[in-house]
C-alpha cells in the first residue's frame, strides 16, 4: 500500500516539478536582461521557450540565436540540462550538494521515476548518470570545438560547442549558430557524426549504458566470451539496441529512396552526402530536432515516415521522448506471437509479462490521443491562416511537439497565441508522459484488490 501511494505522489511531483520549472524559466526569460538588443519578448514567447527547453523539444517561436542575450542563452542551456536529467534526479543532486542524506521517501521517488525493482544503489546510480552525462557532453564539446573554434574564434566557438553538445545529448535540438540549424554543415562529417553520436547516446537510455559498460568489463577481464557476454545483457538492452538499429538504418534507407531526387532536400548533393543527410534525418527524427535539410521541402511520404519515427522516439530512461522503442517492440512482438498461434510474447528466450503488454497498449493509445486531440485543436485555431497551416504541417508540428522532437515545417513561428498554448501543453504532456499525467490527476492513487471477479462474456472484435 505504501509503495502504491509513493507511486501516485511521484507522478504528481514530476508533473508539478516540471510545471514549476517551466514557470520559473518563463519569468527569467521575461526579464529584459535575457533579451538581445532591439528585441522585446512577449510572455507567451518566453513561456514557449522555457517549455521547449525544459521539455527538450526544440520548437521555437523566437530565434534562439538572435532573440536572446548571453544571459538568455545561459538560462535556456540550464533548462535544457535540467530537462535532460529530470526533476527527481535534479532534486537528488540538490540534496547531495547540500551535504544532506537522501531520505527513504526520496529514494522511493528515485526508484519509481526510474522504474527500478530495488532501493539498493540508487544514489550511486544518480551519481553515475550525472557523471556519465557530463563526461559525454564534455567529449562532444571537444569534438565540436575542432570545427567551431577555427570558424568562430575561441570564445564564440566554445560557447557554440558547449551549447550544441548539451542540446544534442539532451535531444533538445536548439542551437546558437543561426536560424538554419545545421543545414550549413550538411556535408561536414565531423559535425554530423558528433551530433548523431550524442543524440543516440542520449536516446538509448542510461540503463542501457551501464549494461554495455558491464559487457565491456566482462570482455576486458575475459570473464566471458563475446557471445556469452551478449546473452548476459538485460532483455531491455537487447530490445532497445535492436529496435534503435532497425529504426535508424531502416528510416535512413527509406528517406534516401524517397528524397534522393528531390532538389529541395537531397537532390543536389553528392551520393555520399545524400547518405549522410538521410542518416542524420533518420536519427534526428528520434526526438533531437536538429536538421540538415529543410523539413518543409520533404515529400509527404517522407514526412509521414518521419512522423512515425518521431512518435516511436527513443528508449526508456534516456533523454528522448516518444512512446519508446521497447513499447512498440512489445506490441509488434505480441502481434507476431498472435499470428504464430502462441499465447505468450517471447523474444531472446524470454517471456514479456502480460502487464508490460497492457501498459504498452495504454502508452500508445494515450500518445495517439494526445496527437489527435492537439491536431484537431490546432486545426481549429489556425483555420483561415493563409500560410503553412496545411493538415500535413499541423500533424507534423503536433507529433514533433508531443514526441519532444522539435522538427518543424515552418508552422510554429507563425502560430497565433492560442496555437502556441496548444503546442506548449502538447510539449509538456509529451515530456512528462501522458501516463504520468493521468496518474497525477487520478483521485485515488492506489489500486483496490477485488475479492471476486465478474463473469466473462466475449464481445466481437474486428
XYZ file of C-alpha atoms in Angstrom:
462
model
C 0.000 0.000 0.000
C 2.804 2.366 0.894
C 4.570 1.781 -2.435
C 1.385 2.473 -4.391
C 0.909 5.775 -2.590
C 4.509 6.694 -3.276
C 3.994 5.931 -6.941
C 0.992 8.261 -7.050
C 2.926 11.014 -5.290
C 5.880 10.520 -7.634
C 3.666 11.233 -10.653
C 2.381 14.397 -9.001
C 5.884 15.554 -8.086
C 7.129 15.020 -11.652
C 4.142 16.854 -13.175
C 4.207 19.763 -10.722
C 8.010 19.916 -10.710
C 8.219 20.370 -14.471
C 5.392 22.933 -14.377
C 7.165 24.927 -11.654
C 10.488 24.943 -13.520
C 8.717 25.971 -16.741
C 7.118 28.931 -14.962
C 10.405 29.930 -13.307
C 12.209 29.742 -16.652
C 9.499 31.838 -18.303
C 9.856 34.515 -15.617
C 13.637 34.624 -16.072
C 13.285 34.833 -19.858
C 10.753 37.658 -19.430
C 13.441 39.850 -17.879
C 14.891 42.466 -20.284
C 18.391 41.236 -19.380
C 17.539 37.987 -21.192
C 16.680 39.747 -24.465
C 19.071 40.573 -27.270
C 19.439 44.312 -28.052
C 16.490 45.586 -30.063
C 14.203 42.690 -29.061
C 11.166 42.767 -26.795
C 9.853 39.311 -25.958
C 6.198 38.718 -25.086
C 5.444 36.492 -22.092
C 3.814 33.846 -24.314
C 7.097 33.514 -26.239
C 9.119 33.384 -23.006
C 6.763 30.663 -21.743
C 7.062 28.793 -25.046
C 10.875 28.975 -24.975
C 11.024 27.835 -21.354
C 8.723 24.898 -22.118
C 10.580 23.803 -25.242
C 13.869 23.981 -23.296
C 12.883 22.055 -20.159
C 10.896 19.567 -22.269
C 13.990 19.216 -24.522
C 11.849 19.700 -27.627
C 13.409 22.439 -29.759
C 10.402 24.086 -31.395
C 10.846 27.853 -31.152
C 8.789 30.962 -31.799
C 11.818 33.257 -31.436
C 15.300 32.736 -32.859
C 17.415 31.065 -30.161
C 20.499 32.783 -31.554
C 19.073 36.185 -32.464
C 16.378 36.951 -29.875
C 18.202 36.185 -26.632
C 21.216 37.695 -24.868
C 24.077 35.776 -23.300
C 22.070 35.587 -20.074
C 19.078 34.275 -22.020
C 21.253 31.617 -23.658
C 22.550 30.599 -20.230
C 19.006 30.230 -18.880
C 17.985 28.158 -21.912
C 21.082 25.945 -21.591
C 20.398 25.426 -17.881
C 16.773 24.481 -18.601
C 17.857 22.013 -21.294
C 20.279 20.334 -18.889
C 17.614 20.167 -16.167
C 15.177 18.692 -18.669
C 17.726 16.087 -19.684
C 18.301 14.998 -16.086
C 14.661 15.149 -14.996
C 13.030 16.638 -11.899
C 13.736 13.763 -9.490
C 17.418 13.498 -10.431
C 17.874 17.268 -10.121
C 16.188 17.270 -6.717
C 18.502 14.492 -5.561
C 21.519 16.468 -6.774
C 20.414 19.488 -4.736
C 20.102 17.342 -1.596
C 23.543 15.801 -2.169
C 25.105 19.208 -2.893
C 23.778 20.462 0.448
C 25.565 17.576 2.153
C 22.336 16.025 3.404
C 21.364 12.363 3.462
C 18.757 11.288 0.917
C 15.711 10.043 2.834
C 13.973 6.717 2.251
C 10.985 8.591 0.803
C 13.210 10.383 -1.713
C 14.898 7.091 -2.556
C 11.473 5.665 -3.320
C 10.814 8.632 -5.602
C 14.024 7.831 -7.485
C 13.055 4.166 -7.624
C 9.631 4.946 -9.060
C 10.891 7.567 -11.532
C 13.420 5.096 -12.972
C 11.027 2.134 -12.671
C 13.557 0.062 -10.708
C 12.867 -3.025 -8.596
C 15.134 -2.211 -5.647
C 16.225 0.680 -3.445
C 19.796 -0.609 -3.422
C 22.418 1.549 -5.134
C 20.039 4.352 -6.176
C 22.265 7.243 -5.100
C 25.248 5.642 -6.821
C 23.082 5.328 -9.952
C 22.186 9.032 -9.844
C 25.863 9.933 -9.467
C 26.745 7.679 -12.410
C 24.015 9.243 -14.562
C 25.198 12.771 -13.828
C 28.892 11.919 -14.212
C 28.306 9.979 -17.422
C 26.152 12.757 -18.872
C 28.684 15.497 -18.158
C 31.532 13.320 -19.451
C 29.810 12.558 -22.765
C 28.762 16.187 -23.199
C 32.348 17.267 -22.486
C 33.742 14.904 -25.117
C 31.098 16.121 -27.574
C 32.086 19.720 -26.856
C 35.731 18.901 -27.635
C 34.820 17.344 -30.983
C 32.586 20.285 -31.888
C 35.343 22.737 -30.963
C 37.568 21.367 -33.736
C 35.018 22.820 -36.167
C 33.577 25.850 -34.394
C 36.662 27.385 -32.717
C 38.580 27.852 -36.011
C 35.369 29.102 -37.637
C 34.085 31.488 -34.938
C 37.079 32.186 -32.708
C 37.911 30.822 -29.260
C 35.151 32.301 -27.084
C 32.244 32.113 -29.526
C 33.415 28.730 -30.810
C 33.499 27.247 -27.300
C 30.073 28.723 -26.498
C 28.581 27.101 -29.607
C 30.375 23.812 -28.889
C 29.095 23.657 -25.301
C 25.539 24.628 -26.222
C 25.403 22.148 -29.101
C 26.862 19.298 -27.036
C 24.321 19.715 -24.221
C 21.460 20.273 -26.662
C 22.351 17.230 -28.778
C 22.858 14.843 -25.861
C 19.651 16.007 -24.167
C 17.889 15.658 -27.540
C 16.766 19.313 -27.452
C 17.832 20.310 -30.965
C 18.339 24.000 -30.146
C 21.474 25.880 -31.196
C 23.022 29.355 -31.105
C 24.677 29.180 -34.538
C 21.907 30.853 -36.522
C 18.376 30.315 -37.750
C 19.116 27.404 -40.087
C 20.097 24.721 -37.549
C 22.921 22.585 -39.020
C 21.894 22.991 -42.681
C 25.160 24.802 -43.457
C 27.037 21.704 -42.223
C 25.109 19.108 -44.233
C 28.345 17.995 -45.904
C 30.512 18.174 -42.756
C 31.219 14.664 -41.363
C 32.656 15.974 -38.074
C 29.559 17.982 -37.143
C 27.150 15.349 -38.470
C 28.623 12.306 -36.756
C 29.358 14.123 -33.488
C 25.711 15.183 -33.369
C 24.493 11.704 -34.340
C 26.626 10.077 -31.628
C 25.376 12.464 -28.935
C 21.732 12.037 -29.959
C 21.974 8.238 -29.959
C 23.862 8.079 -26.649
C 21.295 10.339 -25.006
C 18.375 8.462 -26.516
C 19.247 4.812 -25.791
C 18.770 5.223 -22.037
C 21.074 5.268 -19.040
C 20.431 1.668 -18.023
C 21.489 0.504 -21.484
C 24.738 2.410 -20.930
C 25.537 0.558 -17.724
C 24.619 -2.775 -19.242
C 27.018 -2.160 -22.140
C 29.726 -0.993 -19.734
C 29.307 -4.265 -17.811
C 29.647 -6.149 -21.098
C 32.905 -4.359 -21.918
C 34.251 -5.048 -18.431
C 33.477 -8.752 -18.795
C 35.255 -8.824 -22.138
C 38.310 -6.926 -20.858
C 38.591 -9.189 -17.812
C 37.989 -12.221 -20.030
C 35.286 -13.429 -17.664
C 33.105 -14.473 -20.609
C 33.364 -14.823 -24.349
C 31.667 -12.314 -26.634
C 28.575 -14.451 -27.275
C 28.128 -15.240 -23.588
C 28.517 -11.553 -22.714
C 25.865 -10.579 -25.259
C 23.495 -13.240 -23.896
C 24.051 -11.817 -20.404
C 22.674 -8.410 -21.454
C 19.323 -7.404 -19.968
C 16.276 -8.024 -22.157
C 15.523 -4.280 -22.147
C 19.010 -3.592 -23.547
C 18.691 -6.188 -26.307
C 15.303 -4.876 -27.429
C 16.348 -1.212 -27.183
C 19.531 -1.704 -29.223
C 17.845 -3.904 -31.841
C 14.909 -1.524 -32.280
C 17.206 1.514 -32.381
C 19.355 -0.019 -35.123
C 16.353 -1.054 -37.223
C 14.674 2.349 -36.919
C 17.802 4.404 -37.625
C 19.063 2.482 -40.640
C 15.623 1.484 -41.923
C 14.486 5.099 -41.713
C 17.642 6.315 -43.453
C 17.154 3.899 -46.359
C 13.512 4.937 -46.822
C 14.319 8.663 -46.653
C 17.183 8.225 -49.127
C 14.945 6.281 -51.518
C 12.148 8.867 -51.387
C 14.220 12.050 -51.339
C 17.309 11.305 -53.466
C 15.858 13.150 -56.479
C 14.125 15.935 -54.548
C 16.035 19.177 -55.344
C 14.623 20.776 -52.190
C 16.294 18.217 -49.901
C 18.847 15.634 -51.103
C 18.613 16.029 -54.876
C 21.597 18.350 -55.431
C 24.003 16.584 -53.053
C 26.762 14.103 -53.973
C 25.781 10.493 -53.217
C 27.862 10.148 -50.027
C 26.382 13.403 -48.727
C 22.876 12.175 -49.542
C 23.561 9.057 -47.459
C 24.885 11.119 -44.550
C 21.965 13.570 -44.685
C 19.431 10.705 -44.838
C 21.099 9.049 -41.842
C 21.098 12.349 -39.941
C 17.416 12.916 -40.728
C 16.525 9.428 -39.506
C 18.470 9.922 -36.261
C 17.190 13.434 -35.552
C 13.585 12.280 -36.002
C 14.174 10.115 -32.929
C 13.460 13.275 -30.834
C 16.504 15.503 -31.456
C 15.266 18.417 -33.592
C 18.460 19.431 -35.400
C 18.170 19.338 -39.182
C 20.462 19.496 -42.193
C 17.704 19.507 -44.831
C 14.603 21.786 -44.958
C 11.673 19.930 -43.377
C 9.073 21.869 -45.361
C 10.576 20.526 -48.612
C 10.168 16.854 -47.680
C 7.743 14.844 -49.791
C 4.588 13.987 -47.862
C 5.506 10.284 -47.852
C 8.865 11.140 -46.274
C 7.149 13.408 -43.753
C 4.872 10.518 -42.771
C 7.880 8.247 -42.216
C 9.498 10.959 -40.116
C 6.324 11.265 -38.029
C 6.344 7.517 -37.372
C 9.968 7.755 -36.217
C 9.066 10.752 -34.036
C 6.108 9.003 -32.446
C 8.201 5.946 -31.557
C 11.063 8.084 -30.251
C 13.970 6.790 -28.186
C 14.416 4.210 -25.433
C 13.232 4.339 -21.801
C 15.188 6.171 -19.083
C 17.030 8.362 -21.578
C 16.678 11.942 -22.769
C 14.477 11.113 -25.771
C 10.696 11.342 -25.998
C 8.086 9.379 -27.909
C 6.257 6.242 -26.777
C 9.658 4.484 -26.719
C 11.251 1.715 -28.779
C 10.581 -1.046 -26.253
C 6.883 -0.140 -26.128
C 6.409 -0.517 -29.875
C 8.642 -3.605 -29.960
C 6.497 -5.272 -27.284
C 3.323 -4.650 -29.299
C 4.860 -5.874 -32.562
C 6.144 -8.993 -30.818
C 2.658 -9.573 -29.388
C 1.206 -9.350 -32.889
C 3.842 -11.764 -34.156
C 3.014 -14.237 -31.366
C -0.697 -13.980 -32.218
C -0.115 -14.849 -35.872
C 2.140 -17.737 -34.847
C -0.593 -19.107 -32.592
C 1.388 -18.519 -29.384
C -0.222 -17.340 -26.159
C 2.941 -15.772 -24.734
C 5.002 -12.880 -26.101
C 8.554 -14.203 -26.342
C 11.847 -12.739 -27.527
C 15.526 -13.583 -26.909
C 14.458 -16.704 -24.960
C 12.459 -14.617 -22.507
C 8.735 -14.024 -21.939
C 7.393 -10.469 -21.719
C 4.810 -10.286 -18.883
C 1.188 -9.542 -19.768
C 1.281 -6.456 -17.519
C 4.012 -4.992 -19.751
C 1.877 -5.589 -22.845
C -1.155 -3.908 -21.266
C 0.963 -0.932 -20.226
C 2.384 -0.689 -23.756
C -1.129 -0.525 -25.216
C -2.103 2.210 -22.754
C 1.020 4.253 -23.558
C 0.437 4.049 -27.323
C -3.286 4.809 -27.079
C -2.695 7.803 -24.799
C 0.075 9.020 -27.116
C -2.220 8.767 -30.131
C -4.949 10.508 -28.149
C -2.669 13.452 -27.369
C -1.566 13.773 -31.004
C -5.092 13.554 -32.426
C -6.595 15.936 -29.848
C -3.858 18.520 -30.345
C -4.103 18.187 -34.137
C -7.839 18.905 -34.101
C -7.372 21.822 -31.678
C -4.549 23.332 -33.733
C -6.522 22.889 -36.961
C -9.368 24.874 -35.393
C -7.234 27.820 -34.229
C -5.244 28.002 -37.487
C -8.272 27.827 -39.777
C -8.146 30.714 -42.208
C -4.379 31.184 -41.998
C -3.068 31.827 -45.487
C 0.390 30.397 -44.892
C 1.628 26.982 -43.787
C -1.469 25.665 -41.976
C -1.925 22.557 -44.122
C -3.043 19.382 -42.351
C 0.285 17.624 -43.020
C 2.127 20.561 -41.429
C -0.209 20.655 -38.424
C 0.163 16.909 -37.865
C 3.947 17.161 -38.290
C 4.132 20.009 -35.770
C 1.935 18.273 -33.202
C 3.756 14.945 -33.499
C 7.053 16.788 -33.157
C 5.800 18.558 -30.020
C 4.196 15.502 -28.429
C 7.287 13.365 -29.009
C 9.558 16.264 -27.887
C 11.398 16.267 -31.219
C 11.492 19.893 -32.328
C 11.416 19.500 -36.104
C 9.114 21.964 -37.852
C 7.750 22.564 -41.332
C 7.622 26.295 -40.623
C 4.289 26.468 -38.790
C 5.323 27.103 -35.163
C 6.869 30.593 -35.638
C 3.674 31.924 -37.255
C 1.143 30.411 -34.837
C -1.353 32.673 -33.049
C -1.242 32.807 -29.234
C -3.868 30.060 -28.901
C -1.841 27.815 -31.208
C 1.299 28.423 -29.150
C -0.571 27.433 -25.981
C -1.700 24.193 -27.626
C 1.887 23.342 -28.590
C 3.112 24.300 -25.083
C 0.618 21.909 -23.489
C 1.468 19.183 -26.007
C 5.207 19.515 -25.291
C 4.551 19.401 -21.554
C 2.430 16.246 -21.774
C 4.952 14.685 -24.140
C 7.843 15.333 -21.740
C 6.299 14.058 -18.519
C 4.414 11.316 -20.362
C 0.630 11.005 -20.742
C 0.546 8.061 -18.300
C 2.357 10.131 -15.644
C -0.087 12.999 -16.141
C -3.058 10.625 -15.975
C -1.702 9.100 -12.744
C -1.049 12.548 -11.269
C -4.646 13.599 -11.987
C -6.140 10.386 -10.597
C -8.031 10.967 -7.368
C -7.406 7.508 -5.927
C -3.715 6.671 -6.045
C -3.809 3.005 -5.071
C -5.431 0.020 -6.715
C -8.023 -1.751 -4.606
C -7.738 -5.540 -4.766
C -11.012 -7.236 -5.539
C -12.055 -10.412 -3.749
C -14.159 -11.595 -6.661
C -14.244 -11.293 -10.438
C -17.283 -10.698 -12.610
C -18.203 -13.449 -15.095
C -16.549 -13.366 -18.526
C -18.551 -12.619 -21.655
C -16.971 -12.379 -25.084
C -17.565 -9.472 -27.466
C -16.993 -9.308 -31.215
C -13.546 -7.936 -32.129
C -12.592 -6.792 -35.642
